[in-house]
Amino acid sequence: MSEELALLVADVFEAAGLLRRMGEGVAAAEGQTQARWQLLSVVCEEPLTVARAARRLGIARQGVQRVANDLVRENLAGFHPNPDHRGSPLLALTPLGHATLARITSRASAIHQVLTADIDTADIAAARSLLHRLIDEVHRYEEQAAAD
């Protein structure tokens, strides 16, 4: 079982790399990067602090801060007062940011349709379910290791 998990991890990394490269092309068509696309997506429904957005993305806060500053400079997002923490403003999309995200998402959706044309929806759902179970197990392992 351990060997199968190691092979699955390698496959996930390979798929992630391929999808990341494809995502860079999708974002570039709208003058953005994948990092900007990810941050636009994370804050599209509710404003978040940079630290919270970084946790959701699973990356360093400093990198997210640089991308957030770029989005603000381009009027794709803005910082707003945070009633819960004066020193940590909330990052929210501007109307231009929402429009840009919608165009990127539309491009990605068209590609997803092509990629999944011959893949059963149930297979995708099963793969997602397995990955979520594995993610949950990793979180449990980390929590247990931290407690020891």
PDB file of C-alpha atoms in Angstrom:
ATOM      1  CA  MET A   1       0.000   0.000   0.000  1.00  0.00           C
ATOM      2  CA  SER A   2       2.841   2.372   0.826  1.00  0.00           C
ATOM      3  CA  GLU A   3       4.285   1.955  -2.690  1.00  0.00           C
ATOM      4  CA  GLU A   4       0.885   2.695  -4.245  1.00  0.00           C
ATOM      5  CA  LEU A   5       0.608   5.858  -2.163  1.00  0.00           C
ATOM      6  CA  ALA A   6       4.089   6.941  -3.266  1.00  0.00           C
ATOM      7  CA  LEU A   7       3.057   6.416  -6.909  1.00  0.00           C
ATOM      8  CA  LEU A   8      -0.179   8.350  -6.330  1.00  0.00           C
ATOM      9  CA  VAL A   9       1.777  11.246  -4.815  1.00  0.00           C
ATOM     10  CA  ALA A  10       4.090  11.257  -7.864  1.00  0.00           C
ATOM     11  CA  ASP A  11       1.051  11.266 -10.172  1.00  0.00           C
ATOM     12  CA  VAL A  12      -0.546  14.123  -8.251  1.00  0.00           C
ATOM     13  CA  PHE A  13       2.654  16.171  -8.526  1.00  0.00           C
ATOM     14  CA  GLU A  14       2.864  15.445 -12.263  1.00  0.00           C
ATOM     15  CA  ALA A  15      -0.789  16.414 -12.786  1.00  0.00           C
ATOM     16  CA  ALA A  16      -0.331  19.544 -10.675  1.00  0.00           C
ATOM     17  CA  GLY A  17       2.666  20.596 -12.756  1.00  0.00           C
ATOM     18  CA  LEU A  18       0.839  20.058 -16.034  1.00  0.00           C
ATOM     19  CA  LEU A  19      -2.262  21.867 -14.809  1.00  0.00           C
ATOM     20  CA  ARG A  20      -0.171  24.711 -13.386  1.00  0.00           C
ATOM     21  CA  ARG A  21       1.580  25.164 -16.753  1.00  0.00           C
ATOM     22  CA  MET A  22      -1.778  25.120 -18.551  1.00  0.00           C
ATOM     23  CA  GLY A  23      -3.174  27.566 -15.994  1.00  0.00           C
ATOM     24  CA  GLU A  24      -0.311  29.972 -16.631  1.00  0.00           C
ATOM     25  CA  GLY A  25      -1.309  30.023 -20.295  1.00  0.00           C
ATOM     26  CA  VAL A  26      -4.976  30.613 -19.462  1.00  0.00           C
ATOM     27  CA  ALA A  27      -4.122  33.475 -17.085  1.00  0.00           C
ATOM     28  CA  ALA A  28      -1.570  34.953 -19.503  1.00  0.00           C
ATOM     29  CA  ALA A  29      -4.275  35.288 -22.164  1.00  0.00           C
ATOM     30  CA  GLU A  30      -5.842  37.881 -19.847  1.00  0.00           C
ATOM     31  CA  GLY A  31      -2.537  39.516 -18.921  1.00  0.00           C
ATOM     32  CA  GLN A  32      -2.320  37.760 -15.547  1.00  0.00           C
ATOM     33  CA  THR A  33      -0.335  35.002 -13.869  1.00  0.00           C
ATOM     34  CA  GLN A  34      -1.590  31.831 -12.247  1.00  0.00           C
ATOM     35  CA  ALA A  35      -0.653  33.269  -8.837  1.00  0.00           C
ATOM     36  CA  ARG A  36      -2.842  36.314  -9.479  1.00  0.00           C
ATOM     37  CA  TRP A  37      -5.659  34.101 -10.767  1.00  0.00           C
ATOM     38  CA  GLN A  38      -5.514  31.989  -7.615  1.00  0.00           C
ATOM     39  CA  LEU A  39      -5.627  35.014  -5.342  1.00  0.00           C
ATOM     40  CA  LEU A  40      -8.461  36.597  -7.338  1.00  0.00           C
ATOM     41  CA  SER A  41     -10.379  33.337  -6.936  1.00  0.00           C
ATOM     42  CA  VAL A  42      -9.734  33.044  -3.204  1.00  0.00           C
ATOM     43  CA  VAL A  43     -11.058  36.523  -2.426  1.00  0.00           C
ATOM     44  CA  CYS A  44     -13.841  36.658  -5.026  1.00  0.00           C
ATOM     45  CA  GLU A  45     -16.680  35.682  -2.692  1.00  0.00           C
ATOM     46  CA  GLU A  46     -15.553  37.321   0.515  1.00  0.00           C
ATOM     47  CA  PRO A  47     -12.770  39.724   1.427  1.00  0.00           C
ATOM     48  CA  LEU A  48      -9.914  38.055   3.307  1.00  0.00           C
ATOM     49  CA  THR A  49      -6.761  39.164   5.041  1.00  0.00           C
ATOM     50  CA  VAL A  50      -3.561  38.314   3.212  1.00  0.00           C
ATOM     51  CA  ALA A  51      -2.676  35.849   5.973  1.00  0.00           C
ATOM     52  CA  ARG A  52      -6.019  34.038   5.639  1.00  0.00           C
ATOM     53  CA  ALA A  53      -5.744  33.950   1.847  1.00  0.00           C
ATOM     54  CA  ALA A  54      -2.228  32.512   2.172  1.00  0.00           C
ATOM     55  CA  ARG A  55      -3.489  29.777   4.505  1.00  0.00           C
ATOM     56  CA  ARG A  56      -6.280  28.891   2.078  1.00  0.00           C
ATOM     57  CA  LEU A  57      -3.767  28.715  -0.773  1.00  0.00           C
ATOM     58  CA  GLY A  58      -1.235  26.827   1.335  1.00  0.00           C
ATOM     59  CA  ILE A  59       1.608  29.211   0.542  1.00  0.00           C
ATOM     60  CA  ALA A  60       3.727  31.799   2.336  1.00  0.00           C
ATOM     61  CA  ARG A  61       2.065  35.037   3.389  1.00  0.00           C
ATOM     62  CA  GLN A  62       4.923  37.123   1.973  1.00  0.00           C
ATOM     63  CA  GLY A  63       4.350  35.795  -1.542  1.00  0.00           C
ATOM     64  CA  VAL A  64       0.627  36.431  -1.294  1.00  0.00           C
ATOM     65  CA  GLN A  65       1.330  39.970  -0.040  1.00  0.00           C
ATOM     66  CA  ARG A  66       3.422  40.705  -3.151  1.00  0.00           C
ATOM     67  CA  VAL A  67       0.688  39.387  -5.451  1.00  0.00           C
ATOM     68  CA  ALA A  68      -1.999  41.297  -3.503  1.00  0.00           C
ATOM     69  CA  ASN A  69       0.000  44.514  -3.861  1.00  0.00           C
ATOM     70  CA  ASP A  70       0.248  43.905  -7.629  1.00  0.00           C
ATOM     71  CA  LEU A  71      -3.516  43.359  -7.872  1.00  0.00           C
ATOM     72  CA  VAL A  72      -4.150  46.572  -5.945  1.00  0.00           C
ATOM     73  CA  ARG A  73      -1.743  48.524  -8.197  1.00  0.00           C
ATOM     74  CA  GLU A  74      -3.657  47.269 -11.245  1.00  0.00           C
ATOM     75  CA  ASN A  75      -7.039  48.144  -9.672  1.00  0.00           C
ATOM     76  CA  LEU A  76      -8.085  44.480  -9.685  1.00  0.00           C
ATOM     77  CA  ALA A  77      -8.408  44.471  -5.894  1.00  0.00           C
ATOM     78  CA  GLY A  78      -8.340  46.864  -2.992  1.00  0.00           C
ATOM     79  CA  PHE A  79      -7.543  46.818   0.705  1.00  0.00           C
ATOM     80  CA  HIS A  80     -10.387  47.705   3.062  1.00  0.00           C
ATOM     81  CA  PRO A  81     -10.507  48.226   6.837  1.00  0.00           C
ATOM     82  CA  ASN A  82     -10.897  45.054   8.855  1.00  0.00           C
ATOM     83  CA  PRO A  83     -13.270  45.582  11.783  1.00  0.00           C
ATOM     84  CA  ASP A  84     -11.709  42.607  13.582  1.00  0.00           C
ATOM     85  CA  HIS A  85      -8.058  43.641  13.220  1.00  0.00           C
ATOM     86  CA  ARG A  86      -6.899  47.153  12.352  1.00  0.00           C
ATOM     87  CA  GLY A  87      -3.440  45.990  11.273  1.00  0.00           C
ATOM     88  CA  SER A  88      -4.696  43.360   8.823  1.00  0.00           C
ATOM     89  CA  PRO A  89      -6.833  44.925   6.103  1.00  0.00           C
ATOM     90  CA  LEU A  90      -9.170  42.851   3.992  1.00  0.00           C
ATOM     91  CA  LEU A  91      -8.408  42.232   0.336  1.00  0.00           C
ATOM     92  CA  ALA A  92     -11.469  42.450  -1.927  1.00  0.00           C
ATOM     93  CA  LEU A  93     -11.950  42.430  -5.691  1.00  0.00           C
ATOM     94  CA  THR A  94     -12.886  45.556  -7.574  1.00  0.00           C
ATOM     95  CA  PRO A  95     -15.406  45.425 -10.430  1.00  0.00           C
ATOM     96  CA  LEU A  96     -12.429  45.192 -12.813  1.00  0.00           C
ATOM     97  CA  GLY A  97     -11.064  42.291 -10.757  1.00  0.00           C
ATOM     98  CA  HIS A  98     -14.390  40.458 -10.919  1.00  0.00           C
ATOM     99  CA  ALA A  99     -14.558  40.984 -14.704  1.00  0.00           C
ATOM    100  CA  THR A 100     -10.976  39.779 -15.166  1.00  0.00           C
ATOM    101  CA  LEU A 101     -11.612  36.702 -13.041  1.00  0.00           C
ATOM    102  CA  ALA A 102     -14.783  35.951 -15.010  1.00  0.00           C
ATOM    103  CA  ARG A 103     -12.861  36.059 -18.304  1.00  0.00           C
ATOM    104  CA  ILE A 104     -10.107  33.795 -16.972  1.00  0.00           C
ATOM    105  CA  THR A 105     -12.646  31.380 -15.494  1.00  0.00           C
ATOM    106  CA  SER A 106     -14.547  31.253 -18.783  1.00  0.00           C
ATOM    107  CA  ARG A 107     -11.350  30.362 -20.670  1.00  0.00           C
ATOM    108  CA  ALA A 108     -10.532  27.680 -18.112  1.00  0.00           C
ATOM    109  CA  SER A 109     -14.043  26.225 -18.272  1.00  0.00           C
ATOM    110  CA  ALA A 110     -13.800  25.833 -22.035  1.00  0.00           C
ATOM    111  CA  ILE A 111     -10.514  23.948 -21.646  1.00  0.00           C
ATOM    112  CA  HIS A 112     -11.963  21.802 -18.846  1.00  0.00           C
ATOM    113  CA  GLN A 113     -14.782  20.767 -21.177  1.00  0.00           C
ATOM    114  CA  VAL A 114     -12.232  19.531 -23.716  1.00  0.00           C
ATOM    115  CA  LEU A 115     -10.082  17.785 -21.091  1.00  0.00           C
ATOM    116  CA  THR A 116     -13.002  15.925 -19.548  1.00  0.00           C
ATOM    117  CA  ALA A 117     -14.929  15.074 -22.716  1.00  0.00           C
ATOM    118  CA  ASP A 118     -13.958  11.388 -22.422  1.00  0.00           C
ATOM    119  CA  ILE A 119     -13.871  11.168 -18.622  1.00  0.00           C
ATOM    120  CA  ASP A 120     -16.985  10.143 -16.726  1.00  0.00           C
ATOM    121  CA  THR A 121     -18.157  12.692 -14.159  1.00  0.00           C
ATOM    122  CA  ALA A 122     -18.412   9.888 -11.590  1.00  0.00           C
ATOM    123  CA  ASP A 123     -14.706   9.111 -12.095  1.00  0.00           C
ATOM    124  CA  ILE A 124     -13.795  12.730 -11.427  1.00  0.00           C
ATOM    125  CA  ALA A 125     -15.995  12.765  -8.328  1.00  0.00           C
ATOM    126  CA  ALA A 126     -14.385   9.530  -7.080  1.00  0.00           C
ATOM    127  CA  ALA A 127     -10.891  10.951  -7.615  1.00  0.00           C
ATOM    128  CA  ARG A 128     -11.847  14.104  -5.725  1.00  0.00           C
ATOM    129  CA  SER A 129     -13.321  12.056  -2.913  1.00  0.00           C
ATOM    130  CA  LEU A 130     -10.135  10.028  -2.582  1.00  0.00           C
ATOM    131  CA  LEU A 131      -7.967  13.141  -2.594  1.00  0.00           C
ATOM    132  CA  HIS A 132     -10.150  14.746   0.091  1.00  0.00           C
ATOM    133  CA  ARG A 133      -9.836  11.618   2.231  1.00  0.00           C
ATOM    134  CA  LEU A 134      -6.062  11.689   1.789  1.00  0.00           C
ATOM    135  CA  ILE A 135      -5.953  15.403   2.659  1.00  0.00           C
ATOM    136  CA  ASP A 136      -7.983  14.723   5.808  1.00  0.00           C
ATOM    137  CA  GLU A 137      -5.580  11.924   6.787  1.00  0.00           C
ATOM    138  CA  VAL A 138      -2.571  14.198   6.276  1.00  0.00           C
ATOM    139  CA  HIS A 139      -4.201  16.856   8.481  1.00  0.00           C
ATOM    140  CA  ARG A 140      -4.903  14.247  11.171  1.00  0.00           C
ATOM    141  CA  TYR A 141      -1.328  13.021  10.965  1.00  0.00           C
ATOM    142  CA  GLU A 142       0.024  16.571  11.298  1.00  0.00           C
ATOM    143  CA  GLU A 143      -2.217  17.293  14.264  1.00  0.00           C
ATOM    144  CA  GLN A 144      -1.154  14.064  15.980  1.00  0.00           C
ATOM    145  CA  ALA A 145       2.525  14.728  15.293  1.00  0.00           C
ATOM    146  CA  ALA A 146       2.187  18.259  16.714  1.00  0.00           C
ATOM    147  CA  ALA A 147       0.525  16.882  19.833  1.00  0.00           C
ATOM    148  CA  ASP A 148       3.291  14.341  20.480  1.00  0.00           C
TER     149      ASP A 148
END
